[in-house]
């Protein structure tokens, strides 16, 4: 089937794909929708006209900017360029829209014809009504005639893929200065929004990641970095018809649409009917450049096997944008200008790449103009289906050339979700964080005004209700649903994760209501709130460590010199002195944590401040920061100078060859272990370190590198896994067998280990081999070292926040067993 599919798609190259009209598929009968939330008059009153011009601060000249040898614009020349364009044209509005992790300015630019305040206000009303009142918008003649259709260009998200920035500036300059009637008309009917360089840290340094060490094009829906927060804001605010994410380097030029698996929450029929024709048009226009290197493009949907270049996870800019009702593209320019090349060849390559990105922008803008009625209708149609609660469409084979059963990825939407508050909520801080993510990503959340019963469960007033009859239900459901097991559907993926589910892995209780919306008065909320609580009286206080906020509280109390005691189940007790209660009350206000009453006649181990030395990556560094631990960054070569007497526990997440350690490092490590230092290990590096150092004896087996997603786990109690969630996040899962004396299983994979994602069923690394095997073990070595080993992944890209407390518990136990 795969071979036939590929041949069929290649044959489709020569086929002209017609844009399907808005009634190409038969729609189910519309259900009644909740009334749209009207725009707030105060917000509309703040709308300003265009241009909205600002003098951008100019950065000092930097001869070391990695852009310079490539022949593209250095970062410090961008602000002067934009300032000059604003001075020369009333069509250009530029602003500093944020700061990168490294402190550089992030520039957002809007290009459009001038608008009075009243005109800009009308544009905003129309934009909101497309989402809030889509049926009205689809037939409103004034909107269809007068709305400025938006295009969003995100450039340079990978810092050492430079040329998108230069193409954006070139297009901005041409539109700003061209005096033709055609350009004037174009800007009267469109707004173009540019994120000029979404990774200036990497642009200057010549690195893919930002200065914090993160690949920003894996951070959408997690939004751990300031740069991705801006991208999210621009997509939601702009509501673009087409989104272009400009990259390099794949030869020939690669452009979406992608192979399956497709995200199961998308209205894919409304994307592919436009996504494929515009891709073919871009390919045709690239031929017109006349370069030998641009005579053919690679369109994964047409040219590649399933899984080679998919759009399954919502972590990429285009995948996130599609869930926002945009037609998105990754554009990979063809020629790599890095490496051992002559200066002339670098400039030649970067020039061609800039031309490629310019073509993608101009062709996409033309597509919007030529198909204006259809693309506006279909953007609103995504929202209309969400409000109406209609099922996803069954897309027939041949809907566009190359569409077949292998492309059929769909989910079933529940009627609603409830995120309880009060006693039914596992963690109030986790619930508030999840609600903030939903709202910040463009979803809608309500709170119950009174107590209510749904699906046989009783919920208190204030519980969050997520009605799935809402415009961006696909985005919301993508974050909350468990996800799909796609193991049997594909044997390849571009990259993990193959499932994510913030609803299951962020530590909050989330209940699914398949058939009912709670019968209770609801009010829309715009933020999550963790109230927290402190029991009355003057008794001792117990804190169950279920979330990073709880660990932050413990570490803050320890830093203030408060006596904190760890109980056998991993929870902590704070003596209820007036001073301690005052500090605990402040923690409730700051972190939303909930203290309970300590058990009578409790007994525990007093904790000291814990300093963690870590052998790992930025993910370990920042997870430890989220938990409030003092840290020391270590490497195998520098252990001798950094593994000092104040380090209490060693976190091992990177492979360390103990046999090849420098003598000074080995001596420092031996001294650390001799004084009883604790060790927490992640994955096979952690287990290998434990075995080599003679700590705990285990056999660690890793699944395939592609295996990732949400795992079913069984918690057996103990200081690490007590009160843990019944799901874990895995990225190349690891399990432990051959357990030596004194090794305790705290958590194991369930008999059916994979809930959602991809993980081969059979074989030495398959689910069958991992079933019922240990996923977290703990024990005390013969030398008195507390050791915990994880086969799950609590630090992956800062995503699995519901597992962070398990790591924190492990560190406290290993340091102060």
Short mmCIF file of N, CA, C and O in Angstrom, two decimals, residues 77-194:
data_model
loop_
_atom_site.label_atom_id
_atom_site.label_comp_id
_atom_site.label_asym_id
_atom_site.label_seq_id
_atom_site.Cartn_x
_atom_site.Cartn_y
_atom_site.Cartn_z
N UNK A 77 21.51 45.40 12.50
CA UNK A 77 21.05 46.24 11.39
C UNK A 77 19.54 46.17 11.18
O UNK A 77 18.99 46.91 10.36
N UNK A 78 18.86 45.28 11.91
CA UNK A 78 17.41 45.11 11.68
C UNK A 78 16.64 46.33 12.17
O UNK A 78 15.79 46.87 11.46
N UNK A 79 16.90 46.78 13.40
CA UNK A 79 16.16 47.93 13.93
C UNK A 79 16.36 49.18 13.06
O UNK A 79 15.38 49.87 12.73
N UNK A 80 17.60 49.54 12.67
CA UNK A 80 17.75 50.69 11.78
C UNK A 80 16.97 50.53 10.47
O UNK A 80 16.40 51.51 9.95
N UNK A 81 16.96 49.32 9.92
CA UNK A 81 16.21 49.06 8.69
C UNK A 81 14.73 49.33 8.90
O UNK A 81 14.08 50.02 8.09
N UNK A 82 14.17 48.81 9.98
CA UNK A 82 12.75 49.00 10.24
C UNK A 82 12.44 50.46 10.58
O UNK A 82 11.39 50.98 10.20
N UNK A 83 13.32 51.12 11.30
CA UNK A 83 13.11 52.54 11.59
C UNK A 83 13.06 53.35 10.30
O UNK A 83 12.21 54.25 10.15
N UNK A 84 13.95 53.04 9.37
CA UNK A 84 13.97 53.77 8.10
C UNK A 84 12.70 53.51 7.30
O UNK A 84 12.13 54.44 6.69
N UNK A 85 12.23 52.28 7.30
CA UNK A 85 11.01 51.95 6.56
C UNK A 85 9.80 52.64 7.18
O UNK A 85 8.90 53.11 6.46
N UNK A 86 9.76 52.72 8.51
CA UNK A 86 8.65 53.44 9.14
C UNK A 86 8.68 54.93 8.81
O UNK A 86 7.64 55.56 8.59
N UNK A 87 9.89 55.47 8.76
CA UNK A 87 10.02 56.90 8.43
C UNK A 87 9.62 57.18 6.99
O UNK A 87 9.11 58.25 6.67
N UNK A 88 9.84 56.18 6.13
CA UNK A 88 9.59 56.39 4.70
C UNK A 88 8.16 56.05 4.29
O UNK A 88 7.72 56.44 3.20
N UNK A 89 7.42 55.31 5.12
CA UNK A 89 6.13 54.79 4.66
C UNK A 89 5.13 54.72 5.81
O UNK A 89 5.47 54.28 6.92
N UNK A 90 3.90 55.12 5.53
CA UNK A 90 2.84 54.99 6.53
C UNK A 90 2.16 53.62 6.46
O UNK A 90 1.12 53.40 7.08
N UNK A 91 2.75 52.73 5.70
CA UNK A 91 2.21 51.37 5.62
C UNK A 91 2.86 50.41 6.62
O UNK A 91 2.40 49.28 6.78
N UNK A 92 3.95 50.83 7.25
CA UNK A 92 4.76 49.94 8.10
C UNK A 92 4.64 50.37 9.55
O UNK A 92 4.87 51.52 9.88
N UNK A 93 4.30 49.40 10.40
CA UNK A 93 4.24 49.61 11.85
C UNK A 93 5.09 48.55 12.52
O UNK A 93 4.82 47.36 12.37
N UNK A 94 6.11 48.99 13.25
CA UNK A 94 7.02 48.05 13.91
C UNK A 94 7.03 48.32 15.40
O UNK A 94 6.89 49.46 15.85
N UNK A 95 7.22 47.26 16.18
CA UNK A 95 7.29 47.42 17.63
C UNK A 95 8.19 46.34 18.21
O UNK A 95 8.40 45.28 17.61
N UNK A 96 8.73 46.64 19.38
CA UNK A 96 9.40 45.62 20.17
C UNK A 96 8.30 44.87 20.91
O UNK A 96 7.64 45.42 21.80
N UNK A 97 8.08 43.62 20.54
CA UNK A 97 6.95 42.86 21.06
C UNK A 97 7.33 41.94 22.20
O UNK A 97 6.46 41.25 22.76
N UNK A 98 8.59 41.88 22.55
CA UNK A 98 9.03 41.01 23.63
C UNK A 98 10.55 40.96 23.66
O UNK A 98 11.24 41.67 22.91
N UNK A 99 11.06 40.12 24.55
CA UNK A 99 12.50 39.91 24.67
C UNK A 99 12.79 38.42 24.58
O UNK A 99 12.03 37.59 25.10
N UNK A 100 13.88 38.11 23.94
CA UNK A 100 14.30 36.71 23.85
C UNK A 100 14.86 36.24 25.19
O UNK A 100 15.07 37.04 26.11
N UNK A 101 15.12 34.94 25.29
CA UNK A 101 15.74 34.41 26.51
C UNK A 101 17.07 35.08 26.78
O UNK A 101 17.46 35.26 27.94
N UNK A 102 17.77 35.47 25.71
CA UNK A 102 19.06 36.13 25.86
C UNK A 102 18.98 37.64 25.97
O UNK A 102 20.02 38.31 26.04
N UNK A 103 17.77 38.20 25.98
CA UNK A 103 17.59 39.63 26.18
C UNK A 103 17.50 40.47 24.93
O UNK A 103 17.42 41.70 25.01
N UNK A 104 17.52 39.85 23.74
CA UNK A 104 17.39 40.62 22.51
C UNK A 104 15.93 41.03 22.28
O UNK A 104 15.00 40.35 22.71
N UNK A 105 15.76 42.14 21.54
CA UNK A 105 14.43 42.60 21.17
C UNK A 105 13.82 41.68 20.12
O UNK A 105 14.51 41.24 19.19
N UNK A 106 12.54 41.40 20.29
CA UNK A 106 11.76 40.64 19.30
C UNK A 106 10.87 41.63 18.57
O UNK A 106 10.11 42.37 19.21
N UNK A 107 10.95 41.65 17.24
CA UNK A 107 10.27 42.66 16.44
C UNK A 107 9.03 42.08 15.75
O UNK A 107 9.13 41.10 15.01
N UNK A 108 7.89 42.72 15.99
CA UNK A 108 6.66 42.39 15.26
C UNK A 108 6.34 43.56 14.34
O UNK A 108 6.35 44.72 14.78
N UNK A 109 6.06 43.25 13.09
CA UNK A 109 5.82 44.29 12.08
C UNK A 109 4.50 44.00 11.39
O UNK A 109 4.24 42.87 10.96
N UNK A 110 3.68 45.03 11.28
CA UNK A 110 2.43 44.95 10.52
C UNK A 110 2.54 45.84 9.30
O UNK A 110 2.95 47.00 9.41
N UNK A 111 2.17 45.29 8.15
CA UNK A 111 2.17 46.06 6.91
C UNK A 111 0.74 46.07 6.38
O UNK A 111 0.15 45.01 6.13
N UNK A 112 0.20 47.25 6.21
CA UNK A 112 -1.16 47.40 5.70
C UNK A 112 -1.37 48.85 5.29
O UNK A 112 -0.57 49.72 5.63
N UNK A 113 -2.45 49.10 4.57
CA UNK A 113 -2.80 50.48 4.24
C UNK A 113 -3.23 51.20 5.50
O UNK A 113 -3.74 50.58 6.44
N UNK A 114 -3.03 52.51 5.55
CA UNK A 114 -3.43 53.25 6.76
C UNK A 114 -4.90 53.05 7.09
O UNK A 114 -5.75 52.88 6.20
N UNK A 115 -5.20 53.04 8.39
CA UNK A 115 -6.57 52.90 8.87
C UNK A 115 -6.84 53.95 9.93
O UNK A 115 -5.99 54.19 10.80
N UNK A 116 -8.00 54.57 9.87
CA UNK A 116 -8.41 55.44 10.96
C UNK A 116 -8.74 54.57 12.18
O UNK A 116 -8.86 53.35 12.08
N UNK A 117 -8.92 55.22 13.29
CA UNK A 117 -9.26 54.45 14.49
C UNK A 117 -10.59 53.72 14.30
O UNK A 117 -10.73 52.56 14.71
N UNK A 118 -11.54 54.39 13.67
CA UNK A 118 -12.84 53.75 13.45
C UNK A 118 -12.71 52.56 12.50
O UNK A 118 -13.34 51.51 12.70
N UNK A 119 -11.87 52.69 11.49
CA UNK A 119 -11.67 51.58 10.56
C UNK A 119 -10.98 50.40 11.25
O UNK A 119 -11.34 49.23 11.04
N UNK A 120 -9.98 50.72 12.08
CA UNK A 120 -9.29 49.65 12.80
C UNK A 120 -10.23 48.97 13.78
O UNK A 120 -10.18 47.74 13.95
N UNK A 121 -11.10 49.74 14.39
CA UNK A 121 -12.08 49.15 15.31
C UNK A 121 -13.02 48.22 14.55
O UNK A 121 -13.36 47.13 15.03
N UNK A 122 -13.43 48.61 13.37
CA UNK A 122 -14.31 47.75 12.57
C UNK A 122 -13.60 46.46 12.16
O UNK A 122 -14.19 45.37 12.19
N UNK A 123 -12.33 46.57 11.82
CA UNK A 123 -11.56 45.37 11.49
C UNK A 123 -11.52 44.41 12.69
O UNK A 123 -11.65 43.19 12.53
N UNK A 124 -11.33 44.96 13.88
CA UNK A 124 -11.28 44.13 15.07
C UNK A 124 -12.62 43.46 15.34
O UNK A 124 -12.69 42.28 15.71
N UNK A 125 -13.69 44.19 15.16
CA UNK A 125 -15.03 43.61 15.34
C UNK A 125 -15.23 42.46 14.36
O UNK A 125 -15.71 41.38 14.74
N UNK A 126 -14.88 42.66 13.11
CA UNK A 126 -15.03 41.59 12.12
C UNK A 126 -14.17 40.38 12.49
O UNK A 126 -14.61 39.24 12.37
N UNK A 127 -12.93 40.65 12.91
CA UNK A 127 -12.04 39.54 13.24
C UNK A 127 -12.62 38.72 14.38
O UNK A 127 -12.59 37.47 14.35
N UNK A 128 -13.16 39.36 15.38
CA UNK A 128 -13.73 38.63 16.51
C UNK A 128 -15.00 37.88 16.09
O UNK A 128 -15.25 36.77 16.57
N UNK A 129 -15.78 38.48 15.22
CA UNK A 129 -17.03 37.83 14.83
C UNK A 129 -16.79 36.58 13.97
O UNK A 129 -17.61 35.67 13.99
N UNK A 130 -15.68 36.56 13.24
CA UNK A 130 -15.35 35.34 12.50
C UNK A 130 -15.26 34.16 13.45
O UNK A 130 -15.71 33.05 13.15
N UNK A 131 -14.70 34.39 14.64
CA UNK A 131 -14.59 33.33 15.64
C UNK A 131 -15.83 33.20 16.50
O UNK A 131 -16.30 32.10 16.77
N UNK A 132 -16.39 34.33 16.93
CA UNK A 132 -17.50 34.28 17.89
C UNK A 132 -18.86 34.06 17.24
O UNK A 132 -19.75 33.46 17.85
N UNK A 133 -19.03 34.55 16.03
CA UNK A 133 -20.31 34.42 15.32
C UNK A 133 -20.05 33.97 13.89
O UNK A 133 -20.34 34.70 12.93
N UNK A 134 -19.49 32.78 13.70
CA UNK A 134 -19.03 32.38 12.37
C UNK A 134 -20.13 32.26 11.34
O UNK A 134 -19.89 32.57 10.17
N UNK A 135 -21.29 31.80 11.73
CA UNK A 135 -22.38 31.68 10.75
C UNK A 135 -22.75 33.05 10.21
O UNK A 135 -22.97 33.23 9.00
N UNK A 136 -22.81 34.02 11.09
CA UNK A 136 -23.09 35.40 10.66
C UNK A 136 -21.97 35.89 9.75
O UNK A 136 -22.22 36.50 8.70
N UNK A 137 -20.72 35.62 10.14
CA UNK A 137 -19.58 36.11 9.36
C UNK A 137 -19.56 35.51 7.97
O UNK A 137 -19.18 36.19 7.00
N UNK A 138 -19.96 34.25 7.82
CA UNK A 138 -19.90 33.58 6.52
C UNK A 138 -20.83 34.23 5.49
O UNK A 138 -20.61 34.06 4.28
N UNK A 139 -21.83 34.95 5.94
CA UNK A 139 -22.77 35.53 4.99
C UNK A 139 -22.89 37.05 5.07
O UNK A 139 -23.75 37.65 4.40
N UNK A 140 -22.03 37.67 5.89
CA UNK A 140 -22.09 39.12 6.02
C UNK A 140 -21.36 39.77 4.84
O UNK A 140 -20.13 39.64 4.71
N UNK A 141 -22.07 40.47 4.03
CA UNK A 141 -21.46 41.04 2.82
C UNK A 141 -20.45 42.12 3.14
O UNK A 141 -19.42 42.23 2.46
N UNK A 142 -20.71 42.90 4.17
CA UNK A 142 -19.76 43.96 4.52
C UNK A 142 -18.43 43.35 4.98
O UNK A 142 -17.36 43.81 4.59
N UNK A 143 -18.50 42.32 5.79
CA UNK A 143 -17.27 41.66 6.23
C UNK A 143 -16.53 41.04 5.05
O UNK A 143 -15.32 41.23 4.90
N UNK A 144 -17.25 40.30 4.23
CA UNK A 144 -16.61 39.62 3.10
C UNK A 144 -15.97 40.62 2.14
O UNK A 144 -14.96 40.32 1.50
N UNK A 145 -16.55 41.81 2.05
CA UNK A 145 -15.99 42.82 1.14
C UNK A 145 -14.89 43.64 1.79
O UNK A 145 -13.93 44.04 1.13
N UNK A 146 -15.00 43.89 3.10
CA UNK A 146 -14.12 44.88 3.72
C UNK A 146 -13.09 44.36 4.69
O UNK A 146 -12.18 45.11 5.08
N UNK A 147 -13.19 43.08 5.08
CA UNK A 147 -12.25 42.56 6.06
C UNK A 147 -10.87 42.40 5.43
O UNK A 147 -10.73 41.87 4.32
N UNK A 148 -9.85 42.84 6.16
CA UNK A 148 -8.47 42.70 5.69
C UNK A 148 -7.95 41.31 6.06
O UNK A 148 -7.69 41.03 7.24
N UNK A 149 -7.82 40.44 5.09
CA UNK A 149 -7.39 39.08 5.37
C UNK A 149 -5.93 39.07 5.83
O UNK A 149 -5.07 39.67 5.19
N UNK A 150 -5.64 38.36 6.93
CA UNK A 150 -4.29 38.40 7.50
C UNK A 150 -3.41 37.25 7.00
O UNK A 150 -3.86 36.13 6.78
N UNK A 151 -2.13 37.56 6.86
CA UNK A 151 -1.07 36.58 6.58
C UNK A 151 -0.02 36.75 7.66
O UNK A 151 0.38 37.88 7.97
N UNK A 152 0.45 35.63 8.25
CA UNK A 152 1.47 35.69 9.29
C UNK A 152 2.73 34.99 8.83
O UNK A 152 2.67 33.86 8.34
N UNK A 153 3.86 35.67 8.98
CA UNK A 153 5.16 35.11 8.61
C UNK A 153 6.02 35.04 9.86
O UNK A 153 6.30 36.07 10.50
N UNK A 154 6.43 33.83 10.21
CA UNK A 154 7.32 33.60 11.34
C UNK A 154 8.69 33.23 10.78
O UNK A 154 8.85 32.20 10.12
N UNK A 155 9.68 34.04 11.05
CA UNK A 155 10.98 33.87 10.41
C UNK A 155 12.06 33.52 11.44
O UNK A 155 12.05 34.03 12.57
N UNK A 156 12.98 32.63 11.04
CA UNK A 156 14.24 32.44 11.76
C UNK A 156 14.03 31.83 13.15
O UNK A 156 14.74 32.14 14.10
N UNK A 157 13.05 30.91 13.28
CA UNK A 157 12.83 30.28 14.59
C UNK A 157 14.01 29.40 14.97
O UNK A 157 14.32 29.25 16.14
N UNK A 158 14.66 28.81 13.98
CA UNK A 158 15.94 28.16 14.20
C UNK A 158 17.02 29.17 13.85
O UNK A 158 17.10 29.63 12.71
N UNK A 159 17.83 29.51 14.84
CA UNK A 159 18.72 30.66 14.67
C UNK A 159 19.69 30.55 13.53
O UNK A 159 20.03 31.56 12.90
N UNK A 160 20.15 29.34 13.22
CA UNK A 160 21.11 29.18 12.13
C UNK A 160 20.43 28.78 10.83
O UNK A 160 21.02 28.12 9.97
N UNK A 161 19.19 29.18 10.69
CA UNK A 161 18.45 29.11 9.42
C UNK A 161 17.94 30.53 9.17
O UNK A 161 16.83 30.88 9.49
N UNK A 162 18.79 31.35 8.57
CA UNK A 162 18.69 32.80 8.66
C UNK A 162 17.73 33.45 7.68
O UNK A 162 17.13 34.49 7.98
N UNK A 163 17.57 32.92 6.48
CA UNK A 163 17.14 33.75 5.35
C UNK A 163 15.68 34.19 5.39
O UNK A 163 15.28 35.10 4.67
N UNK A 164 14.86 33.55 6.24
CA UNK A 164 13.48 34.00 6.36
C UNK A 164 13.38 35.45 6.79
O UNK A 164 12.51 36.20 6.33
N UNK A 165 14.29 35.85 7.66
CA UNK A 165 14.32 37.25 8.10
C UNK A 165 14.57 38.18 6.92
O UNK A 165 13.90 39.21 6.76
N UNK A 166 15.53 37.84 6.09
CA UNK A 166 15.87 38.71 4.95
C UNK A 166 14.74 38.76 3.93
O UNK A 166 14.46 39.82 3.35
N UNK A 167 14.06 37.62 3.72
CA UNK A 167 12.92 37.63 2.80
C UNK A 167 11.80 38.49 3.35
O UNK A 167 11.16 39.25 2.61
N UNK A 168 11.54 38.40 4.66
CA UNK A 168 10.50 39.22 5.26
C UNK A 168 10.82 40.70 5.10
O UNK A 168 9.94 41.50 4.72
N UNK A 169 12.06 41.09 5.37
CA UNK A 169 12.42 42.50 5.23
C UNK A 169 12.32 42.96 3.78
O UNK A 169 11.92 44.10 3.51
N UNK A 170 12.66 42.09 2.86
CA UNK A 170 12.58 42.45 1.45
C UNK A 170 11.12 42.70 1.04
O UNK A 170 10.81 43.69 0.36
N UNK A 171 10.23 41.82 1.49
CA UNK A 171 8.81 41.98 1.15
C UNK A 171 8.26 43.24 1.81
O UNK A 171 7.50 44.00 1.19
N UNK A 172 8.62 43.47 3.06
CA UNK A 172 8.15 44.68 3.75
C UNK A 172 8.60 45.92 3.00
O UNK A 172 7.81 46.86 2.78
N UNK A 173 9.86 45.97 2.60
CA UNK A 173 10.37 47.15 1.90
C UNK A 173 9.66 47.36 0.57
O UNK A 173 9.28 48.50 0.23
N UNK A 174 9.43 46.29 -0.17
CA UNK A 174 8.75 46.43 -1.46
C UNK A 174 7.33 46.95 -1.27
O UNK A 174 6.88 47.86 -1.97
N UNK A 175 6.61 46.38 -0.30
CA UNK A 175 5.23 46.81 -0.07
C UNK A 175 5.18 48.22 0.49
O UNK A 175 4.21 48.96 0.24
N UNK A 176 6.21 48.61 1.22
CA UNK A 176 6.23 49.95 1.80
C UNK A 176 6.49 51.02 0.76
O UNK A 176 5.98 52.15 0.88
N UNK A 177 7.25 50.69 -0.26
CA UNK A 177 7.73 51.73 -1.17
C UNK A 177 7.10 51.68 -2.56
O UNK A 177 7.21 52.67 -3.30
N UNK A 178 6.47 50.58 -2.90
CA UNK A 178 5.90 50.46 -4.25
C UNK A 178 4.69 51.39 -4.39
O UNK A 178 3.80 51.40 -3.54
N UNK A 179 4.67 52.16 -5.43
CA UNK A 179 3.59 53.14 -5.63
C UNK A 179 2.52 52.67 -6.60
O UNK A 179 1.63 53.43 -6.96
N UNK A 180 2.55 51.41 -6.99
CA UNK A 180 1.59 50.92 -7.97
C UNK A 180 0.20 50.81 -7.36
O UNK A 180 0.02 50.62 -6.15
N UNK A 181 -0.80 50.91 -8.22
CA UNK A 181 -2.20 50.75 -7.79
C UNK A 181 -2.44 49.34 -7.28
O UNK A 181 -3.23 49.13 -6.36
N UNK A 182 -1.74 48.37 -7.86
CA UNK A 182 -1.93 46.98 -7.45
C UNK A 182 -1.52 46.79 -6.00
O UNK A 182 -2.24 46.15 -5.21
N UNK A 183 -0.35 47.33 -5.62
CA UNK A 183 0.11 47.19 -4.24
C UNK A 183 -0.80 47.96 -3.29
O UNK A 183 -1.11 47.48 -2.19
N UNK A 184 -1.23 49.14 -3.70
CA UNK A 184 -2.15 49.91 -2.85
C UNK A 184 -3.43 49.13 -2.58
O UNK A 184 -3.93 49.09 -1.45
N UNK A 185 -3.98 48.50 -3.61
CA UNK A 185 -5.18 47.70 -3.44
C UNK A 185 -4.92 46.48 -2.57
O UNK A 185 -5.74 46.12 -1.71
N UNK A 186 -3.76 45.86 -2.75
CA UNK A 186 -3.40 44.69 -1.95
C UNK A 186 -3.41 45.04 -0.46
O UNK A 186 -3.94 44.28 0.37
N UNK A 187 -2.86 46.18 -0.11
CA UNK A 187 -2.75 46.55 1.30
C UNK A 187 -4.05 47.12 1.84
O UNK A 187 -4.22 47.19 3.07
N UNK A 188 -4.95 47.52 0.97
CA UNK A 188 -6.29 47.89 1.45
C UNK A 188 -7.11 46.66 1.82
O UNK A 188 -8.08 46.76 2.58
N UNK A 189 -6.70 45.50 1.31
CA UNK A 189 -7.49 44.29 1.52
C UNK A 189 -6.79 43.26 2.41
O UNK A 189 -7.36 42.18 2.66
N UNK A 190 -5.59 43.59 2.90
CA UNK A 190 -4.84 42.60 3.67
C UNK A 190 -4.04 43.27 4.77
O UNK A 190 -3.68 44.45 4.68
N UNK A 191 -3.77 42.47 5.79
CA UNK A 191 -2.76 42.82 6.78
C UNK A 191 -1.71 41.71 6.76
O UNK A 191 -2.06 40.53 6.80
N UNK A 192 -0.46 42.10 6.70
CA UNK A 192 0.64 41.15 6.78
C UNK A 192 1.37 41.39 8.10
O UNK A 192 1.74 42.53 8.41
N UNK A 193 1.52 40.35 8.88
CA UNK A 193 2.18 40.44 10.18
C UNK A 193 3.43 39.57 10.14
O UNK A 193 3.37 38.40 9.74
N UNK A 194 4.56 40.15 10.54
CA UNK A 194 5.85 39.47 10.48
C UNK A 194 6.47 39.39 11.87
O UNK A 194 6.55 40.41 12.58
#
